[in-house]
Coordinates of C-alpha atoms (C1' of nucleotides) in Angstrom, one line a residue:
Chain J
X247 CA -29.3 -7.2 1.8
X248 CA -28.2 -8.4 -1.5
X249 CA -25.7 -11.3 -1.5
X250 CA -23.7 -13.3 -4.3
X251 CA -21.9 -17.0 -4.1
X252 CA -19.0 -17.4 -5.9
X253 CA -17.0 -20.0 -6.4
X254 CA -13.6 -19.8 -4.5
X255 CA -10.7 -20.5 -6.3
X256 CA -7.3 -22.0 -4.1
X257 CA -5.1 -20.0 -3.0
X258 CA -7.2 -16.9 -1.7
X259 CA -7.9 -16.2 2.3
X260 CA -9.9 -12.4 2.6
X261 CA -8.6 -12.4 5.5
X262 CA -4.7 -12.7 4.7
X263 CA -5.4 -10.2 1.5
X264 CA -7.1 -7.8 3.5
X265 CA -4.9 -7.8 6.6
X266 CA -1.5 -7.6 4.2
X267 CA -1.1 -4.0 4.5
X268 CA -2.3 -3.4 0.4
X269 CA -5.8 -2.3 1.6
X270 CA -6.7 0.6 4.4
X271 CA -10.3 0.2 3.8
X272 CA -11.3 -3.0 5.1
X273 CA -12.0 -4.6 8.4
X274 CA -12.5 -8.3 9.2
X275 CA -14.8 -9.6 12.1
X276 CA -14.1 -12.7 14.3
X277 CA -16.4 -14.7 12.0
X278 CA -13.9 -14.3 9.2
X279 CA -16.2 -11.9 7.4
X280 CA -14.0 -8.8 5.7
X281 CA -15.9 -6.0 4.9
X282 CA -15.2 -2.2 3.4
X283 CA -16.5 0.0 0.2
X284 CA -15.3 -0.5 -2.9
X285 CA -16.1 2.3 -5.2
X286 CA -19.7 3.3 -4.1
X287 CA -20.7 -0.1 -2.7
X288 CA -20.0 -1.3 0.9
X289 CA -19.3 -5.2 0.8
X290 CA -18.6 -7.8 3.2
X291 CA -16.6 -10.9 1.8
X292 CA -16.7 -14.2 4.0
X293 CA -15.1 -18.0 2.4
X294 CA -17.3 -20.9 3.5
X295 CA -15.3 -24.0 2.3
X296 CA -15.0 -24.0 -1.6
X297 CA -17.9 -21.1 -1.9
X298 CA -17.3 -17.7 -1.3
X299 CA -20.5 -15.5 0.1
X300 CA -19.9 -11.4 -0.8
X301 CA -22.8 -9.3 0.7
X302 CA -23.5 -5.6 -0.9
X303 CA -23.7 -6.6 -4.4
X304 CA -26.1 -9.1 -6.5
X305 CA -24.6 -11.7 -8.5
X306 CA -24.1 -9.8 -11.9
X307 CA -22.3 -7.1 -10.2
X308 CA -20.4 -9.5 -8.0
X309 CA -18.8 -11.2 -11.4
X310 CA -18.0 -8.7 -13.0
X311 CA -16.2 -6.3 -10.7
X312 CA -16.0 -7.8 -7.3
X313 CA -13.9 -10.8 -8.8
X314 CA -11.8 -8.7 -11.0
X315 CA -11.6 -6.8 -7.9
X316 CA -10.2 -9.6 -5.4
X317 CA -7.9 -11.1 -8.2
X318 CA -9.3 -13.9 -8.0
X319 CA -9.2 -14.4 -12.4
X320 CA -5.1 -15.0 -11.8
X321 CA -3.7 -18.0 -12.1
X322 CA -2.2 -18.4 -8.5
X323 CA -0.3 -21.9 -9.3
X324 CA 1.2 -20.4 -12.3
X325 CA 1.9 -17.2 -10.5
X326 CA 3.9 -19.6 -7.4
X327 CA 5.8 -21.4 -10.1
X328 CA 7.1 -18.7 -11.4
X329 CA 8.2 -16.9 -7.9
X330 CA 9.6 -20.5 -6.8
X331 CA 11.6 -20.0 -10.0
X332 CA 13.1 -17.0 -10.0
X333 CA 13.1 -16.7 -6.0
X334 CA 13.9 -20.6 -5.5
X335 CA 17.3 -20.7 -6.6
X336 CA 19.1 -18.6 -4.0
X337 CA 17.6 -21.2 -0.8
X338 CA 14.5 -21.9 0.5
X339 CA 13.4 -19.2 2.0
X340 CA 10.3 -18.3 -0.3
X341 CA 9.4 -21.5 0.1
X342 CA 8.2 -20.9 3.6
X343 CA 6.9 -17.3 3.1
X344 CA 4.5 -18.8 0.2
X345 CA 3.2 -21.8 2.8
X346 CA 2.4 -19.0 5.6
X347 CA 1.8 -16.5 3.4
X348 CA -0.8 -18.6 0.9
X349 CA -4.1 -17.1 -0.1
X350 CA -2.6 -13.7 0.0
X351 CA -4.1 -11.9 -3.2
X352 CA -3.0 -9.0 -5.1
X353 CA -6.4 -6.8 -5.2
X354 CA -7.5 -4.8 -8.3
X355 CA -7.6 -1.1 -6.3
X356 CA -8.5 1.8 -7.8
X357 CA -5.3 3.4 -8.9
X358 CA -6.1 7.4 -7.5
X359 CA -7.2 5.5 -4.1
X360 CA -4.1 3.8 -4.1
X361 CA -2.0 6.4 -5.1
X362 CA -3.5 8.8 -2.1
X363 CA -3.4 5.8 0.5
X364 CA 0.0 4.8 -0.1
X365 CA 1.1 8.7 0.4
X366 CA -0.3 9.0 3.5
X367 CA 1.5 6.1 5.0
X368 CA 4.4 7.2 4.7
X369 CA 6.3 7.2 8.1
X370 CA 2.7 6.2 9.6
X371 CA 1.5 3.1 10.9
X372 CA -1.3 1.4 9.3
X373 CA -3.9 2.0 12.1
X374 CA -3.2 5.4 11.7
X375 CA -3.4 5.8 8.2
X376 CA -6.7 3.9 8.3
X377 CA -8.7 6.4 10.6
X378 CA -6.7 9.6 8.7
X379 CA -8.1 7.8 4.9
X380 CA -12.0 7.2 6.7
X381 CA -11.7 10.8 7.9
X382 CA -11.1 12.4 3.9
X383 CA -13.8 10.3 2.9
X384 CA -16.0 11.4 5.7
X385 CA -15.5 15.2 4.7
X386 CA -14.7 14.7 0.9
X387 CA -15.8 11.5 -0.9
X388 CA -19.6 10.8 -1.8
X389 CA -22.1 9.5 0.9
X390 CA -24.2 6.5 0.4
X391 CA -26.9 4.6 1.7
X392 CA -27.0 0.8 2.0
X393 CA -29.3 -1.3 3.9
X394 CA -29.6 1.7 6.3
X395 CA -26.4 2.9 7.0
X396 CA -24.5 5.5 5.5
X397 CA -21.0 5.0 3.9
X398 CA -18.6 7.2 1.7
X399 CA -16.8 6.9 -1.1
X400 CA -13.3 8.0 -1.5
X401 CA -13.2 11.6 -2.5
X402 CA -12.8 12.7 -6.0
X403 CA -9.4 14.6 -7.3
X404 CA -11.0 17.1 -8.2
X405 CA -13.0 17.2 -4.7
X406 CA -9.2 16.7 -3.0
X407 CA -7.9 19.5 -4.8
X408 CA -10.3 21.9 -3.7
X409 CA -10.6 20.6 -0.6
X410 CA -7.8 23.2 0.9
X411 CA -4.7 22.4 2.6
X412 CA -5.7 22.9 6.1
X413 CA -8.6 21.0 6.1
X414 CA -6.1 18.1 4.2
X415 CA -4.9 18.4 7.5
X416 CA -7.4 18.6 9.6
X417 CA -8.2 15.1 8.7
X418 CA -4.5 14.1 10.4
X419 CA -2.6 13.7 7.7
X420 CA 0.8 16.2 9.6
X421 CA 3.0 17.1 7.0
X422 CA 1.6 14.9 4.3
X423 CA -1.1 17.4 3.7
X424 CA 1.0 19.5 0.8
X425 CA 1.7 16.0 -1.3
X426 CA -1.5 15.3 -1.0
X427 CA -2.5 18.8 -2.4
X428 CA 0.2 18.6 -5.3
X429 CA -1.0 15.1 -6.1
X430 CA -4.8 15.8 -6.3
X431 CA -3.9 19.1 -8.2
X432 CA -1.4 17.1 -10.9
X433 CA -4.2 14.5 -11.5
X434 CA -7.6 16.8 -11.3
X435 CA -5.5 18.9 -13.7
X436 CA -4.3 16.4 -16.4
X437 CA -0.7 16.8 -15.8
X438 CA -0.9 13.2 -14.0
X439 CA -3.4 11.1 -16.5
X440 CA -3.1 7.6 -14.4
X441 CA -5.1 5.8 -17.3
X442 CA -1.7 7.0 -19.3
X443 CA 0.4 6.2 -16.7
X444 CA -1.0 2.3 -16.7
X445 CA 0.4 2.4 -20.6
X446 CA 3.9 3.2 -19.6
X447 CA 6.8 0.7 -19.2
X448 CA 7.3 0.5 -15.3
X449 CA 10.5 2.8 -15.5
X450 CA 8.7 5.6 -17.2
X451 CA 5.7 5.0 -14.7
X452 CA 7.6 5.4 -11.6
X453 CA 9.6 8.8 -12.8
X454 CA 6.0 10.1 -13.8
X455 CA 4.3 8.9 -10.6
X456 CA 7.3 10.1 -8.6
X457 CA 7.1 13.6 -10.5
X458 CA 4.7 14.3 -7.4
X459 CA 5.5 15.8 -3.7
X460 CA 5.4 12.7 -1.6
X461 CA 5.9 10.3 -4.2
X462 CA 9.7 8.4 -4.0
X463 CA 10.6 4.7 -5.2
X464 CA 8.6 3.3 -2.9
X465 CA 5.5 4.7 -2.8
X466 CA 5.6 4.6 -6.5
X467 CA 5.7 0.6 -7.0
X468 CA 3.6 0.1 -4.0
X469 CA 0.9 2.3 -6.1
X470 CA 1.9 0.3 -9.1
X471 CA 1.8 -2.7 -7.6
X472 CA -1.6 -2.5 -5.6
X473 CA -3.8 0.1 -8.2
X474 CA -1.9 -0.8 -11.1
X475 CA -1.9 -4.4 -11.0
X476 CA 2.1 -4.5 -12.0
X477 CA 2.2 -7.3 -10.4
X478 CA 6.7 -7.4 -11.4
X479 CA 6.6 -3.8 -9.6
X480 CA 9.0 -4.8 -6.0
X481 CA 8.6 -2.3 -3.2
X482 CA 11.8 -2.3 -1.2
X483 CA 11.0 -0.7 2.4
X484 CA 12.5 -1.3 5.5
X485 CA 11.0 -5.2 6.6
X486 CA 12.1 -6.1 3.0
X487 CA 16.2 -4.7 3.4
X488 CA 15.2 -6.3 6.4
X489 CA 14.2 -9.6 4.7
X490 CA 16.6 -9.7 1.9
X491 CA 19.8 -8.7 4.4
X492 CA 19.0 -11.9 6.8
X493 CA 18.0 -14.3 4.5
X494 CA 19.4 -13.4 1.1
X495 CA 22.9 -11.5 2.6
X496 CA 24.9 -12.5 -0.5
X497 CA 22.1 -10.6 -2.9
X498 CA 20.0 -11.3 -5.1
X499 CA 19.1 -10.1 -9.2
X500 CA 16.7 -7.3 -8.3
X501 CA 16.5 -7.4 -12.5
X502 CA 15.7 -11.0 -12.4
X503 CA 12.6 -11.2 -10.5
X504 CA 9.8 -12.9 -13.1
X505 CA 6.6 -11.2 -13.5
X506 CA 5.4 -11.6 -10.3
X507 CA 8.2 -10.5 -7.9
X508 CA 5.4 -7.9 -6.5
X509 CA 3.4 -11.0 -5.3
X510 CA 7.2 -12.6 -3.7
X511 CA 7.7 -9.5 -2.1
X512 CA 4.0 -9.6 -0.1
X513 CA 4.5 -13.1 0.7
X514 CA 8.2 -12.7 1.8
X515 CA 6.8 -9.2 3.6
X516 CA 3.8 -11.0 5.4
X517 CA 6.3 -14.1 6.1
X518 CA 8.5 -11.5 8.2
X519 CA 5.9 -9.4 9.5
X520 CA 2.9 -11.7 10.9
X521 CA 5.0 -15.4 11.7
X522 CA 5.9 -14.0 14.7
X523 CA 2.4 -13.0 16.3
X524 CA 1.6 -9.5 13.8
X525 CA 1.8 -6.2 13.6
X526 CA -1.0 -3.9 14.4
Chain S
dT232 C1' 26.1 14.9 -9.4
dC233 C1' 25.7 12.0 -5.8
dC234 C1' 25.4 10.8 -0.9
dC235 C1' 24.0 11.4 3.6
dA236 C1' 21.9 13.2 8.0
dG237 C1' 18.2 15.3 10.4
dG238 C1' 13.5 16.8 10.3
dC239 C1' 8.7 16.1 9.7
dT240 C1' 2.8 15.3 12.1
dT241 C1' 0.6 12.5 15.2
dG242 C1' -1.0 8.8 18.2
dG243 C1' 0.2 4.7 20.5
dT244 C1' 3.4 2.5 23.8
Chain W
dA135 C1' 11.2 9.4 24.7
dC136 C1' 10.7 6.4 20.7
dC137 C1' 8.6 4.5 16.7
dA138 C1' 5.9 4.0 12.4
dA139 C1' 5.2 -0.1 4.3
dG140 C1' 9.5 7.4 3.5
dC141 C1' 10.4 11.6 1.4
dA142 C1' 12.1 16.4 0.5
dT143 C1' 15.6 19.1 1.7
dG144 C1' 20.2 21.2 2.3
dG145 C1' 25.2 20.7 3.0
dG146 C1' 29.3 18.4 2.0

DNA sequence: TCCCAGGCTTGGT
DNA sequence: ACCAAGCATGGG
């Protein structure tokens, strides 16, 4: 099996980034290992004090996409600084959620994965929307060997789009099977170019991303935050009314949120979600 | 034009 | 029966 060291950087846990709800494609063992494909490569990622051990790829490869890959080229002091400065103000709230919620990592996805993923889970719950993803890859996306076990890639647009609504659905996606179909068909088709999309200011890239069935405000900044790497892009859902209504109740400047009020809002999320004992 | 309520697949509890 | 990292839809 090939393997790679790393050196860690602070401020990343695999198994905080992994279990944050960003990801669908990833499991972690109770040795702390986190493992899942990634493109066309299956890789297990495990932190062993300052060193971090990722299985699947060699060293080269490991460099140059896996770390791109796990984020861990940002800056995560700088990016802290500037949440405690723009979230600081109101009280001390985000203090906390960046203590419990540190080593929590924005991931480099791939944005058509994302953009799929974060349809389906709509109105879902996440172990759901994990076993309805493995099943389109299963039927749709590319098998692939490594060390003796077959794995599979997540399925092409092109492969989506003529995959046929009712066997969308037969994968358990209920009535999500028709965005799915419109989104695959916008993007194999060139009416949705993502490459474009990642060019636009963040206004123009939510009205095009939400130009698709499926697609409202907030599947279309958690797509931008997660596959686009917009890391100011601040998915409002229910935990996070939830959030801002008990612990920011007199508002806050949804315009004045720094660069990195994407990262805030996983930390404050996570903070909410998994102090008390987690979600599934 | 904008706002709001009820519906939507499915599996887990 | 109710709920889940929401959204499209139709009526007012």
């Amino acid at each position: 099996m090939k393997k790679a060291v790393i050196d860690c950087p602070c401020h990343f846990d695999p198994q905080k980034t992994f279990d944050c709800g960003q990801c669908f494609r990833f499991n972690s063992d109770e040795n702390g290992m986190v493992s899942g494909v990634v493109g066309n490569r299956y890789i297990s990622v495990q932190k062993c004090g300052d060193k971090l051990n990722i299985y699947g790829v060699g060293q080269s490869e490991a460099e140059e996409k896996i770390v791109p890959y796990l984020g861990l080229d940002e800056d995560y002091d700088k990016v802290n600084r500037d949440i405690e400065e723009h979230f600081g103000k109101y009280n001390d709230t985000i203090f906390k959620a960046e203590q419990v919620s540190d080593g929590i990592r924005i991931l480099r996805q791939d944005k058509w994965e994302t953009l799929v993923s974060f349809i389906i889970s709509q109105n879902n719950n996440i172990g759901r929307i994990k076993k309805i993803i493995e099943r389109i890859c299963e039927r749709f996306g590319e098998p692939f060997e490594q060390d003796g076990k077959t794995y599979y890639s997540f399925p092409t647009p092109s492969s989506l789009a003529g995959a046929g609504k009712e066997n969308i659905f037969a994968c358990g996606t209920g009535f999500r099977d028709k965005y799915i179909v419109d989104c695959a068909e916008k993007v194999s088709g060139g009416e949705i170019d993502l490459e474009e999309i990642s060019r636009m200011n963040t206004f123009d890239a939510m009205e095009k991303l939400m130009s698709i069935k499926g697609v409202g405000p907030k599947v279309a900044s958690c797509v931008l935050l997660f596959g686009f790497h917009r890391t100011e892009s601040f998915p409002i859902d229910v935990w996070i009314k939830r959030v801002l209504e008990k612990y920011y109740s007199s508002g806050i400047d949804l315009n004045d949120i720094g660069n990195y009020g994407g990262i805030a809002q996983q930390y404050l999320f996570y903070y909410e979600r998994y102090k008390s004992g987690g979600a599934n």
